[in-house]
Tab-separated table of C-alpha atoms in Angstrom:
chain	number	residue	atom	x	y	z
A	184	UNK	CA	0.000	0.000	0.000
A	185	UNK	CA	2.968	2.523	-0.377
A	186	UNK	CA	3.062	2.585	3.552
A	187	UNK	CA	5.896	1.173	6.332
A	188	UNK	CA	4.087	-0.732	8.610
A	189	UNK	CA	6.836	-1.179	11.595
A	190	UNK	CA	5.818	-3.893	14.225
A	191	UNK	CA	1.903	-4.018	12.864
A	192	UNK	CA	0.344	-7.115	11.936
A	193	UNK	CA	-0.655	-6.135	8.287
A	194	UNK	CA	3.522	-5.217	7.773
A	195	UNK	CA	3.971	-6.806	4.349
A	196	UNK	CA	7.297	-5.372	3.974
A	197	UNK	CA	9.565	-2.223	4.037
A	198	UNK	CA	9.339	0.788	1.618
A	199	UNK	CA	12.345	1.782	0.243
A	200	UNK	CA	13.433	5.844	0.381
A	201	UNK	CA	16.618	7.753	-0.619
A	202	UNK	CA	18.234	9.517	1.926
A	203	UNK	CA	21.791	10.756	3.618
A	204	UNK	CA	22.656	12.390	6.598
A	205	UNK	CA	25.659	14.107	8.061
A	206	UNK	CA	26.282	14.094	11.928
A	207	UNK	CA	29.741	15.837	13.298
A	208	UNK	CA	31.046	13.547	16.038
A	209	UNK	CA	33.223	15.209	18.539
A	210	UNK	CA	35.071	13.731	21.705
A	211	UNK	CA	32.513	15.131	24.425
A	212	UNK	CA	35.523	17.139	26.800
A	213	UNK	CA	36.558	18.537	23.116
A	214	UNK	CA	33.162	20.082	22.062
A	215	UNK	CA	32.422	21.187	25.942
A	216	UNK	CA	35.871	23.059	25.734
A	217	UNK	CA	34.904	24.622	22.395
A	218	UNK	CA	31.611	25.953	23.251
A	219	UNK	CA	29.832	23.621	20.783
A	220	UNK	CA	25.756	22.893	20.514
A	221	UNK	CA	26.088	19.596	21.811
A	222	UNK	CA	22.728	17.611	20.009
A	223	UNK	CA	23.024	14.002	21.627
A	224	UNK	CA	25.971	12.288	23.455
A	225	UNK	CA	26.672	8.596	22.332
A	226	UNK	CA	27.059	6.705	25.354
A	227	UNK	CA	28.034	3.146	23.981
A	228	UNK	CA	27.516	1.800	20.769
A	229	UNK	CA	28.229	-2.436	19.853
A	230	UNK	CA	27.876	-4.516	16.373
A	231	UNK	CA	28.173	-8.048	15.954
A	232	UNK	CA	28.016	-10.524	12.600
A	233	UNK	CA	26.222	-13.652	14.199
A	234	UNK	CA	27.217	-15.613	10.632
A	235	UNK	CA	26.008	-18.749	10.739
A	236	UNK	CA	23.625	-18.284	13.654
A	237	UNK	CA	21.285	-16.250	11.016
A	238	UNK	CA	19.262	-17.978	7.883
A	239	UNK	CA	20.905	-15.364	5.519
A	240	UNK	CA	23.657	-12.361	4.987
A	241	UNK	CA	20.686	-9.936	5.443
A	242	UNK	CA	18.651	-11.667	8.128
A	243	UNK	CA	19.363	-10.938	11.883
A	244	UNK	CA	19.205	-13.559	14.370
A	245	UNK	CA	17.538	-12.769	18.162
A	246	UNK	CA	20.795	-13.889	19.548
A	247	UNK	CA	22.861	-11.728	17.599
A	248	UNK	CA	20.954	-8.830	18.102
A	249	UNK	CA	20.540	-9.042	21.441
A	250	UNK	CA	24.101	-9.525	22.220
A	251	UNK	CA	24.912	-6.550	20.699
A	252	UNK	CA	22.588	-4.758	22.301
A	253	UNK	CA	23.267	-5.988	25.620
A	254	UNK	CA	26.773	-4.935	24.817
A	255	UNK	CA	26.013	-1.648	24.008
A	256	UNK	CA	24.196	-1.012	27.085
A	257	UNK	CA	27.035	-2.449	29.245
A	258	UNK	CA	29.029	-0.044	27.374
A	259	UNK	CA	27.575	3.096	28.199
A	260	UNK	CA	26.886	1.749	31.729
A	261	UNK	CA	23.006	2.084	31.337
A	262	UNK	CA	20.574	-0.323	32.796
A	263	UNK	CA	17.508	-0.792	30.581
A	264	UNK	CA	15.129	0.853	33.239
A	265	UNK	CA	16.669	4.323	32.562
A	266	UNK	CA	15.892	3.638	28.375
A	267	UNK	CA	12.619	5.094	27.799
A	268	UNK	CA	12.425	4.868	23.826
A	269	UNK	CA	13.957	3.001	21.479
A	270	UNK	CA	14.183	4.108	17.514
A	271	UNK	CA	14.400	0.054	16.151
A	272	UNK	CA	15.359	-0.749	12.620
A	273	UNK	CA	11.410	-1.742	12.363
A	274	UNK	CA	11.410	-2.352	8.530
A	275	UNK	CA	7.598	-3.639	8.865
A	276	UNK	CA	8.535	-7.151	7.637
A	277	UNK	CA	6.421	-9.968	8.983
A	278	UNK	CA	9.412	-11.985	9.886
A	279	UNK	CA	12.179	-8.945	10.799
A	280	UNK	CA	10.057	-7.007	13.337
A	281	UNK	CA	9.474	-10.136	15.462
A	282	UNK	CA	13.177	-11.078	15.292
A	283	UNK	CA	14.109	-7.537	16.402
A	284	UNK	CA	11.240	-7.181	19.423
A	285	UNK	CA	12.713	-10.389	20.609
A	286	UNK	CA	16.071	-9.617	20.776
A	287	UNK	CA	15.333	-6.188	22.200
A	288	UNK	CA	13.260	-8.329	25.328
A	289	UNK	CA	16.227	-10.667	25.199
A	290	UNK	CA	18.725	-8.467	26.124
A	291	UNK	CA	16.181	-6.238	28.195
A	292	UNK	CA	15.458	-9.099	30.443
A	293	UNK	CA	19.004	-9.632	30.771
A	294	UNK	CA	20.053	-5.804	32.269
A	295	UNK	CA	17.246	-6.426	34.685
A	296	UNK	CA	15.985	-8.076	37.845
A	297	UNK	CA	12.258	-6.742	37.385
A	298	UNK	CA	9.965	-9.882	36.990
A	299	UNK	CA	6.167	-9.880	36.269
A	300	UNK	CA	4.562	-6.953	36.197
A	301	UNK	CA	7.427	-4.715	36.772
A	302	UNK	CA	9.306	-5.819	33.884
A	303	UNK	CA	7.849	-4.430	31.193
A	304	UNK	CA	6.116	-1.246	29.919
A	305	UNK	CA	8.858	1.418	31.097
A	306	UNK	CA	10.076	1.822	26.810
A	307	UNK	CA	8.502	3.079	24.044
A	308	UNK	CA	9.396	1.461	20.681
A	309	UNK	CA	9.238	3.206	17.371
A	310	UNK	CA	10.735	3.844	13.924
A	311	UNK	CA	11.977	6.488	11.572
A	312	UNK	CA	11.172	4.275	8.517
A	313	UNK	CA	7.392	4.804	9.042
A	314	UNK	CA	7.841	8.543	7.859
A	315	UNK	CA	10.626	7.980	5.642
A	316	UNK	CA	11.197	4.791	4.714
A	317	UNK	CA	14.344	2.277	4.568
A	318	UNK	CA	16.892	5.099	3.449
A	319	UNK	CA	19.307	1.305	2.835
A	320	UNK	CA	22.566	2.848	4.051
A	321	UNK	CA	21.433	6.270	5.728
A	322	UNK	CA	19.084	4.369	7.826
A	323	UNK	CA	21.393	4.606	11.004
A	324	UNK	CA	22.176	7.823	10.820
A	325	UNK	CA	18.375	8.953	9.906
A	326	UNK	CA	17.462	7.058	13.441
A	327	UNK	CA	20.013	8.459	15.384
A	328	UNK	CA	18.873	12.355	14.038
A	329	UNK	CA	15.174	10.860	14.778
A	330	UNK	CA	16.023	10.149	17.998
A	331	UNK	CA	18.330	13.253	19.179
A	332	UNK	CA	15.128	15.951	17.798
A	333	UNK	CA	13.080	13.752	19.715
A	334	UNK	CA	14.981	13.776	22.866
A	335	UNK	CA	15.265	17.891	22.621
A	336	UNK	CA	11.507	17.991	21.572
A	337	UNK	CA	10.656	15.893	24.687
A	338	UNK	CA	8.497	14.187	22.663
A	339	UNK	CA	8.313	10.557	21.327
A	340	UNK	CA	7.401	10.677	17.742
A	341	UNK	CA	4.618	8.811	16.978
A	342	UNK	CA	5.024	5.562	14.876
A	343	UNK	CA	2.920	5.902	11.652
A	344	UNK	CA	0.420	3.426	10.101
A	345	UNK	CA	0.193	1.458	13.173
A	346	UNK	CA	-2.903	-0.357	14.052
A	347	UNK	CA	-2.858	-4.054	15.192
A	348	UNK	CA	0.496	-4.580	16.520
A	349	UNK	CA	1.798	-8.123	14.915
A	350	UNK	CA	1.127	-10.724	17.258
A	351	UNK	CA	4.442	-12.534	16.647
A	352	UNK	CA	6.083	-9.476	18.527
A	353	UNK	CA	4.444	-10.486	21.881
A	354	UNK	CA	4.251	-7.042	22.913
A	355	UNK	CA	2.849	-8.268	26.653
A	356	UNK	CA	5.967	-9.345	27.528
């Protein structure tokens, strides 16, 4: 239908946009010293290949993902209580979305001792690619924008054509 359905149950697959974006990274001390309009600070970052833990080049695996994740929060020295929103890759593909919600719970579940209740509801989940689309490469960067006007809005943005979310993402959990 022309649309990006991230993490919906009628997803039938991405939409594909042109994009590129430019983001000046600066040593934090450096750009305080400077006098610079600090935007966002990047507290950790991780990437893993999982290789032959994944179907395919292009396909992620839940275990893959979520060690990188998990590794990226240990990183920056975060605990997943203190993340409130998350900008996923959420290409709005039947079988990607799931993969990606799970490894996000994964490695939530991991960084925490909350059980029942408690555990989960604390973090929104969203993506840029429902206003824009898959931007292929740019994608990252177009994300990491979304999500540092979104932080100095205050705001969560909302996640477009959303309706039924896609039961395979067990959102209750």
């Amino acid at each position: 239908d022309g649309h990006c359905h991230a993490f919906d149950a009628n997803s039938k697959g991405t939409v594909f946009g042109s994009g590129v974006g430019i983001v000046v990274l600066r040593r934090l001390q450096d750009a305080i010293d400077d006098g610079d309009h600090i935007h966002a600070v990047i507290k950790g970052s991780a990437v893993n290949n999982d290789g032959s833990q994944k179907v395919g080049y292009m396909a992620p695996s839940v275990d893959g993902q979520a060690q990188a994740i998990a590794e990226a929060m240990a990183i920056a020295n975060v605990s997943p209580e203190t993340i409130t929103y998350v900008s996923a890759h959420g290409t709005g593909t039947p079988v990607g979305d799931p993969i990606e919600v799970a490894a996000l719970t994964q490695a939530y579940r991991q960084g925490t001792d909350k059980t029942g209740e408690l555990s989960t509801g604390w973090c929104a989940l969203g993506s840029v690619k429902t206003n824009i689309g898959h931007t292929d490469t740019a994608a990252g960067v177009a994300s990491f924008i979304a999500v540092a006007k979104a932080m100095q809005a205050g705001e969560i943005p909302p996640l477009l054509h959303f309706k039924p979310g896609n039961p395979a993402c067990d959102f209750e959990r």
